[in-house]
Amino acid sequence: MEFVVKTDAPTPIRVAAGVDLAGQDDTDTYIGHSEFVTLTGPSTTFTIDTGKADQPIPSGSYEAEVTFYQRWGAKDNPAAADVEDMAAATVIELRGSGQTRETAEEANVARRWVVENVVSRTPWDEDDFVRRLGPYEKLEAFRRPVIEAYFFPRVDMTILVYSQRDEVMIWRMGRATN
């Protein structure tokens, strides 16, 4: 996404620029992507690559936002030290990963469940994991037959399991075999 930011603040200043799913609550898992950018003049053009987001961005309404906070944005420019915090945003429509907002939010909730509840030695209950994470693909694990790898495409996570003990060894983001 290309941004064109115009300012009368003394530059250079550092801003946070992002493309965030519209209507997210503070307690929602974040959907979007943001970066720090330096504005170098009265008009600065830059690109935010949403393909770099932690998870694919679903289609939907987004807020393209640029925010300046004096405490860190003017750090390298004493002339901007008295500029007050400021922000600008506009709502845009994006065609993203093809997922719906609801599907992306459900996947984020499921990933959060893994992060918060699944540790080494968690009992492997195949039915419970499938209920929470969706169907899996069994991968060829690096240390087979001691380790089994279960990839859950809906949440883009792999659960590695000690096969002889039916216990989780570790979880990984994406496809992982070791």
PDB file of N, CA, C and O in Angstrom, residues 83-133:
ATOM      1  N   VAL A  83       6.670  19.667  18.698  1.00  0.00           N
ATOM      2  CA  VAL A  83       5.522  19.253  17.882  1.00  0.00           C
ATOM      3  C   VAL A  83       4.666  18.305  18.720  1.00  0.00           C
ATOM      4  O   VAL A  83       5.169  17.337  19.302  1.00  0.00           O
ATOM      5  N   GLU A  84       3.375  18.574  18.793  1.00  0.00           N
ATOM      6  CA  GLU A  84       2.465  17.724  19.573  1.00  0.00           C
ATOM      7  C   GLU A  84       2.218  16.399  18.855  1.00  0.00           C
ATOM      8  O   GLU A  84       2.344  16.304  17.634  1.00  0.00           O
ATOM      9  N   ASP A  85       1.834  15.373  19.646  1.00  0.00           N
ATOM     10  CA  ASP A  85       1.457  14.092  19.060  1.00  0.00           C
ATOM     11  C   ASP A  85       0.352  14.326  18.036  1.00  0.00           C
ATOM     12  O   ASP A  85      -0.525  15.176  18.233  1.00  0.00           O
ATOM     13  N   MET A  86       0.397  13.576  16.940  1.00  0.00           N
ATOM     14  CA  MET A  86      -0.643  13.725  15.916  1.00  0.00           C
ATOM     15  C   MET A  86      -0.824  12.414  15.175  1.00  0.00           C
ATOM     16  O   MET A  86       0.064  11.566  15.147  1.00  0.00           O
ATOM     17  N   ALA A  87      -2.019  12.266  14.584  1.00  0.00           N
ATOM     18  CA  ALA A  87      -2.331  11.054  13.823  1.00  0.00           C
ATOM     19  C   ALA A  87      -3.305  11.405  12.707  1.00  0.00           C
ATOM     20  O   ALA A  87      -4.092  12.354  12.831  1.00  0.00           O
ATOM     21  N   ALA A  88      -3.249  10.630  11.650  1.00  0.00           N
ATOM     22  CA  ALA A  88      -4.197  10.755  10.543  1.00  0.00           C
ATOM     23  C   ALA A  88      -4.537   9.353  10.074  1.00  0.00           C
ATOM     24  O   ALA A  88      -3.682   8.463  10.059  1.00  0.00           O
ATOM     25  N   ALA A  89      -5.807   9.138   9.727  1.00  0.00           N
ATOM     26  CA  ALA A  89      -6.233   7.802   9.282  1.00  0.00           C
ATOM     27  C   ALA A  89      -7.344   7.939   8.253  1.00  0.00           C
ATOM     28  O   ALA A  89      -8.082   8.933   8.229  1.00  0.00           O
ATOM     29  N   THR A  90      -7.442   6.925   7.422  1.00  0.00           N
ATOM     30  CA  THR A  90      -8.538   6.843   6.466  1.00  0.00           C
ATOM     31  C   THR A  90      -8.923   5.375   6.321  1.00  0.00           C
ATOM     32  O   THR A  90      -8.084   4.485   6.477  1.00  0.00           O
ATOM     33  N   VAL A  91     -10.188   5.113   6.060  1.00  0.00           N
ATOM     34  CA  VAL A  91     -10.668   3.737   5.893  1.00  0.00           C
ATOM     35  C   VAL A  91     -10.537   3.348   4.425  1.00  0.00           C
ATOM     36  O   VAL A  91     -10.888   4.125   3.531  1.00  0.00           O
ATOM     37  N   ILE A  92     -10.020   2.145   4.193  1.00  0.00           N
ATOM     38  CA  ILE A  92      -9.839   1.621   2.838  1.00  0.00           C
ATOM     39  C   ILE A  92     -10.358   0.190   2.786  1.00  0.00           C
ATOM     40  O   ILE A  92     -10.522  -0.458   3.819  1.00  0.00           O
ATOM     41  N   GLU A  93     -10.610  -0.315   1.615  1.00  0.00           N
ATOM     42  CA  GLU A  93     -11.004  -1.710   1.411  1.00  0.00           C
ATOM     43  C   GLU A  93      -9.830  -2.440   0.765  1.00  0.00           C
ATOM     44  O   GLU A  93      -9.255  -1.949  -0.202  1.00  0.00           O
ATOM     45  N   LEU A  94      -9.486  -3.588   1.317  1.00  0.00           N
ATOM     46  CA  LEU A  94      -8.406  -4.393   0.756  1.00  0.00           C
ATOM     47  C   LEU A  94      -8.914  -5.779   0.406  1.00  0.00           C
ATOM     48  O   LEU A  94      -9.730  -6.361   1.121  1.00  0.00           O
ATOM     49  N   ARG A  95      -8.402  -6.293  -0.683  1.00  0.00           N
ATOM     50  CA  ARG A  95      -8.592  -7.705  -0.995  1.00  0.00           C
ATOM     51  C   ARG A  95      -7.321  -8.391  -0.557  1.00  0.00           C
ATOM     52  O   ARG A  95      -6.260  -8.126  -1.093  1.00  0.00           O
ATOM     53  N   GLY A  96      -7.432  -9.220   0.442  1.00  0.00           N
ATOM     54  CA  GLY A  96      -6.249  -9.828   1.038  1.00  0.00           C
ATOM     55  C   GLY A  96      -6.120 -11.292   0.709  1.00  0.00           C
ATOM     56  O   GLY A  96      -6.243 -11.705  -0.439  1.00  0.00           O
ATOM     57  N   SER A  97      -5.938 -12.093   1.741  1.00  0.00           N
ATOM     58  CA  SER A  97      -5.641 -13.515   1.607  1.00  0.00           C
ATOM     59  C   SER A  97      -6.803 -14.318   1.042  1.00  0.00           C
ATOM     60  O   SER A  97      -6.634 -15.461   0.674  1.00  0.00           O
ATOM     61  N   GLY A  98      -7.977 -13.713   0.985  1.00  0.00           N
ATOM     62  CA  GLY A  98      -9.161 -14.458   0.570  1.00  0.00           C
ATOM     63  C   GLY A  98      -9.956 -14.959   1.758  1.00  0.00           C
ATOM     64  O   GLY A  98     -11.104 -15.357   1.617  1.00  0.00           O
ATOM     65  N   GLN A  99      -9.346 -14.933   2.950  1.00  0.00           N
ATOM     66  CA  GLN A  99     -10.062 -15.294   4.161  1.00  0.00           C
ATOM     67  C   GLN A  99     -11.054 -14.190   4.492  1.00  0.00           C
ATOM     68  O   GLN A  99     -10.841 -13.033   4.156  1.00  0.00           O
ATOM     69  N   THR A 100     -12.087 -14.575   5.174  1.00  0.00           N
ATOM     70  CA  THR A 100     -12.985 -13.556   5.713  1.00  0.00           C
ATOM     71  C   THR A 100     -12.412 -13.065   7.031  1.00  0.00           C
ATOM     72  O   THR A 100     -11.543 -13.714   7.631  1.00  0.00           O
ATOM     73  N   ARG A 101     -12.916 -11.955   7.492  1.00  0.00           N
ATOM     74  CA  ARG A 101     -12.501 -11.422   8.795  1.00  0.00           C
ATOM     75  C   ARG A 101     -12.779 -12.454   9.887  1.00  0.00           C
ATOM     76  O   ARG A 101     -11.951 -12.697  10.757  1.00  0.00           O
ATOM     77  N   GLU A 102     -13.966 -13.074   9.814  1.00  0.00           N
ATOM     78  CA  GLU A 102     -14.348 -14.045  10.837  1.00  0.00           C
ATOM     79  C   GLU A 102     -13.385 -15.236  10.865  1.00  0.00           C
ATOM     80  O   GLU A 102     -12.979 -15.684  11.937  1.00  0.00           O
ATOM     81  N   THR A 103     -13.010 -15.738   9.688  1.00  0.00           N
ATOM     82  CA  THR A 103     -12.084 -16.873   9.611  1.00  0.00           C
ATOM     83  C   THR A 103     -10.727 -16.495  10.186  1.00  0.00           C
ATOM     84  O   THR A 103     -10.126 -17.265  10.939  1.00  0.00           O
ATOM     85  N   ALA A 104     -10.240 -15.303   9.844  1.00  0.00           N
ATOM     86  CA  ALA A 104      -8.945 -14.849  10.369  1.00  0.00           C
ATOM     87  C   ALA A 104      -9.002 -14.691  11.885  1.00  0.00           C
ATOM     88  O   ALA A 104      -8.067 -15.081  12.594  1.00  0.00           O
ATOM     89  N   GLU A 105     -10.088 -14.129  12.406  1.00  0.00           N
ATOM     90  CA  GLU A 105     -10.212 -13.950  13.850  1.00  0.00           C
ATOM     91  C   GLU A 105     -10.300 -15.298  14.566  1.00  0.00           C
ATOM     92  O   GLU A 105      -9.696 -15.488  15.625  1.00  0.00           O
ATOM     93  N   GLU A 106     -11.047 -16.255  13.992  1.00  0.00           N
ATOM     94  CA  GLU A 106     -11.140 -17.590  14.592  1.00  0.00           C
ATOM     95  C   GLU A 106      -9.771 -18.265  14.619  1.00  0.00           C
ATOM     96  O   GLU A 106      -9.404 -18.900  15.607  1.00  0.00           O
ATOM     97  N   ALA A 107      -9.009 -18.130  13.538  1.00  0.00           N
ATOM     98  CA  ALA A 107      -7.664 -18.720  13.490  1.00  0.00           C
ATOM     99  C   ALA A 107      -6.765 -18.063  14.535  1.00  0.00           C
ATOM    100  O   ALA A 107      -5.977 -18.751  15.197  1.00  0.00           O
ATOM    101  N   ASN A 108      -6.874 -16.762  14.719  1.00  0.00           N
ATOM    102  CA  ASN A 108      -6.071 -16.069  15.731  1.00  0.00           C
ATOM    103  C   ASN A 108      -6.414 -16.546  17.133  1.00  0.00           C
ATOM    104  O   ASN A 108      -5.524 -16.727  17.969  1.00  0.00           O
ATOM    105  N   VAL A 109      -7.696 -16.770  17.409  1.00  0.00           N
ATOM    106  CA  VAL A 109      -8.114 -17.282  18.720  1.00  0.00           C
ATOM    107  C   VAL A 109      -7.535 -18.684  18.937  1.00  0.00           C
ATOM    108  O   VAL A 109      -7.017 -18.996  20.018  1.00  0.00           O
ATOM    109  N   ALA A 110      -7.583 -19.519  17.904  1.00  0.00           N
ATOM    110  CA  ALA A 110      -7.048 -20.877  18.016  1.00  0.00           C
ATOM    111  C   ALA A 110      -5.533 -20.847  18.228  1.00  0.00           C
ATOM    112  O   ALA A 110      -4.994 -21.595  19.061  1.00  0.00           O
ATOM    113  N   ARG A 111      -4.814 -19.991  17.500  1.00  0.00           N
ATOM    114  CA  ARG A 111      -3.360 -19.861  17.690  1.00  0.00           C
ATOM    115  C   ARG A 111      -3.050 -19.392  19.112  1.00  0.00           C
ATOM    116  O   ARG A 111      -2.133 -19.900  19.751  1.00  0.00           O
ATOM    117  N   ARG A 112      -3.825 -18.433  19.598  1.00  0.00           N
ATOM    118  CA  ARG A 112      -3.599 -17.937  20.956  1.00  0.00           C
ATOM    119  C   ARG A 112      -3.802 -19.064  21.968  1.00  0.00           C
ATOM    120  O   ARG A 112      -3.075 -19.169  22.949  1.00  0.00           O
ATOM    121  N   TRP A 113      -4.800 -19.946  21.729  1.00  0.00           N
ATOM    122  CA  TRP A 113      -5.026 -21.071  22.630  1.00  0.00           C
ATOM    123  C   TRP A 113      -3.779 -21.952  22.672  1.00  0.00           C
ATOM    124  O   TRP A 113      -3.335 -22.365  23.756  1.00  0.00           O
ATOM    125  N   VAL A 114      -3.183 -22.224  21.517  1.00  0.00           N
ATOM    126  CA  VAL A 114      -1.969 -23.046  21.492  1.00  0.00           C
ATOM    127  C   VAL A 114      -0.858 -22.360  22.283  1.00  0.00           C
ATOM    128  O   VAL A 114      -0.230 -22.961  23.154  1.00  0.00           O
ATOM    129  N   VAL A 115      -0.613 -21.087  21.994  1.00  0.00           N
ATOM    130  CA  VAL A 115       0.469 -20.355  22.648  1.00  0.00           C
ATOM    131  C   VAL A 115       0.296 -20.338  24.164  1.00  0.00           C
ATOM    132  O   VAL A 115       1.259 -20.496  24.910  1.00  0.00           O
ATOM    133  N   GLU A 116      -0.926 -20.173  24.623  1.00  0.00           N
ATOM    134  CA  GLU A 116      -1.181 -20.044  26.056  1.00  0.00           C
ATOM    135  C   GLU A 116      -1.345 -21.370  26.788  1.00  0.00           C
ATOM    136  O   GLU A 116      -1.206 -21.416  28.011  1.00  0.00           O
ATOM    137  N   ASN A 117      -1.628 -22.463  26.072  1.00  0.00           N
ATOM    138  CA  ASN A 117      -1.986 -23.709  26.752  1.00  0.00           C
ATOM    139  C   ASN A 117      -1.157 -24.931  26.392  1.00  0.00           C
ATOM    140  O   ASN A 117      -1.222 -25.934  27.109  1.00  0.00           O
ATOM    141  N   VAL A 118      -0.433 -24.892  25.304  1.00  0.00           N
ATOM    142  CA  VAL A 118       0.284 -26.082  24.853  1.00  0.00           C
ATOM    143  C   VAL A 118       1.776 -25.902  25.105  1.00  0.00           C
ATOM    144  O   VAL A 118       2.407 -24.993  24.563  1.00  0.00           O
ATOM    145  N   VAL A 119       2.313 -26.754  25.965  1.00  0.00           N
ATOM    146  CA  VAL A 119       3.733 -26.736  26.312  1.00  0.00           C
ATOM    147  C   VAL A 119       4.273 -28.156  26.196  1.00  0.00           C
ATOM    148  O   VAL A 119       3.517 -29.110  25.984  1.00  0.00           O
ATOM    149  N   SER A 120       5.562 -28.291  26.344  1.00  0.00           N
ATOM    150  CA  SER A 120       6.172 -29.612  26.339  1.00  0.00           C
ATOM    151  C   SER A 120       5.502 -30.485  27.392  1.00  0.00           C
ATOM    152  O   SER A 120       5.235 -30.041  28.506  1.00  0.00           O
ATOM    153  N   ARG A 121       5.187 -31.690  27.009  1.00  0.00           N
ATOM    154  CA  ARG A 121       4.538 -32.695  27.851  1.00  0.00           C
ATOM    155  C   ARG A 121       3.025 -32.528  27.982  1.00  0.00           C
ATOM    156  O   ARG A 121       2.401 -33.231  28.773  1.00  0.00           O
ATOM    157  N   THR A 122       2.432 -31.587  27.226  1.00  0.00           N
ATOM    158  CA  THR A 122       0.974 -31.523  27.183  1.00  0.00           C
ATOM    159  C   THR A 122       0.478 -32.830  26.578  1.00  0.00           C
ATOM    160  O   THR A 122       0.995 -33.269  25.545  1.00  0.00           O
ATOM    161  N   PRO A 123      -0.497 -33.488  27.185  1.00  0.00           N
ATOM    162  CA  PRO A 123      -1.012 -34.737  26.596  1.00  0.00           C
ATOM    163  C   PRO A 123      -1.539 -34.497  25.180  1.00  0.00           C
ATOM    164  O   PRO A 123      -2.218 -33.503  24.919  1.00  0.00           O
ATOM    165  N   TRP A 124      -1.204 -35.390  24.273  1.00  0.00           N
ATOM    166  CA  TRP A 124      -1.676 -35.306  22.893  1.00  0.00           C
ATOM    167  C   TRP A 124      -3.052 -35.951  22.836  1.00  0.00           C
ATOM    168  O   TRP A 124      -3.199 -37.167  22.957  1.00  0.00           O
ATOM    169  N   ASP A 125      -4.068 -35.143  22.672  1.00  0.00           N
ATOM    170  CA  ASP A 125      -5.440 -35.599  22.515  1.00  0.00           C
ATOM    171  C   ASP A 125      -5.869 -35.182  21.115  1.00  0.00           C
ATOM    172  O   ASP A 125      -6.301 -34.052  20.889  1.00  0.00           O
ATOM    173  N   GLU A 126      -5.717 -36.099  20.178  1.00  0.00           N
ATOM    174  CA  GLU A 126      -5.953 -35.796  18.768  1.00  0.00           C
ATOM    175  C   GLU A 126      -7.325 -35.179  18.537  1.00  0.00           C
ATOM    176  O   GLU A 126      -7.441 -34.160  17.841  1.00  0.00           O
ATOM    177  N   ASP A 127      -8.358 -35.739  19.124  1.00  0.00           N
ATOM    178  CA  ASP A 127      -9.712 -35.209  18.922  1.00  0.00           C
ATOM    179  C   ASP A 127      -9.841 -33.771  19.410  1.00  0.00           C
ATOM    180  O   ASP A 127     -10.468 -32.935  18.759  1.00  0.00           O
ATOM    181  N   ASP A 128      -9.248 -33.455  20.564  1.00  0.00           N
ATOM    182  CA  ASP A 128      -9.328 -32.103  21.107  1.00  0.00           C
ATOM    183  C   ASP A 128      -8.572 -31.111  20.217  1.00  0.00           C
ATOM    184  O   ASP A 128      -9.063 -30.019  19.941  1.00  0.00           O
ATOM    185  N   PHE A 129      -7.389 -31.500  19.750  1.00  0.00           N
ATOM    186  CA  PHE A 129      -6.627 -30.603  18.882  1.00  0.00           C
ATOM    187  C   PHE A 129      -7.365 -30.363  17.569  1.00  0.00           C
ATOM    188  O   PHE A 129      -7.419 -29.232  17.076  1.00  0.00           O
ATOM    189  N   VAL A 130      -7.960 -31.391  16.998  1.00  0.00           N
ATOM    190  CA  VAL A 130      -8.725 -31.229  15.754  1.00  0.00           C
ATOM    191  C   VAL A 130      -9.949 -30.343  15.996  1.00  0.00           C
ATOM    192  O   VAL A 130     -10.272 -29.472  15.186  1.00  0.00           O
ATOM    193  N   ARG A 131     -10.610 -30.524  17.118  1.00  0.00           N
ATOM    194  CA  ARG A 131     -11.776 -29.690  17.443  1.00  0.00           C
ATOM    195  C   ARG A 131     -11.381 -28.218  17.547  1.00  0.00           C
ATOM    196  O   ARG A 131     -12.076 -27.338  17.071  1.00  0.00           O
ATOM    197  N   ARG A 132     -10.238 -27.948  18.141  1.00  0.00           N
ATOM    198  CA  ARG A 132      -9.806 -26.563  18.359  1.00  0.00           C
ATOM    199  C   ARG A 132      -9.106 -25.939  17.146  1.00  0.00           C
ATOM    200  O   ARG A 132      -9.222 -24.740  16.915  1.00  0.00           O
ATOM    201  N   LEU A 133      -8.358 -26.754  16.383  1.00  0.00           N
ATOM    202  CA  LEU A 133      -7.498 -26.216  15.328  1.00  0.00           C
ATOM    203  C   LEU A 133      -7.906 -26.618  13.912  1.00  0.00           C
ATOM    204  O   LEU A 133      -7.339 -26.126  12.941  1.00  0.00           O
TER     205      LEU A 133
END
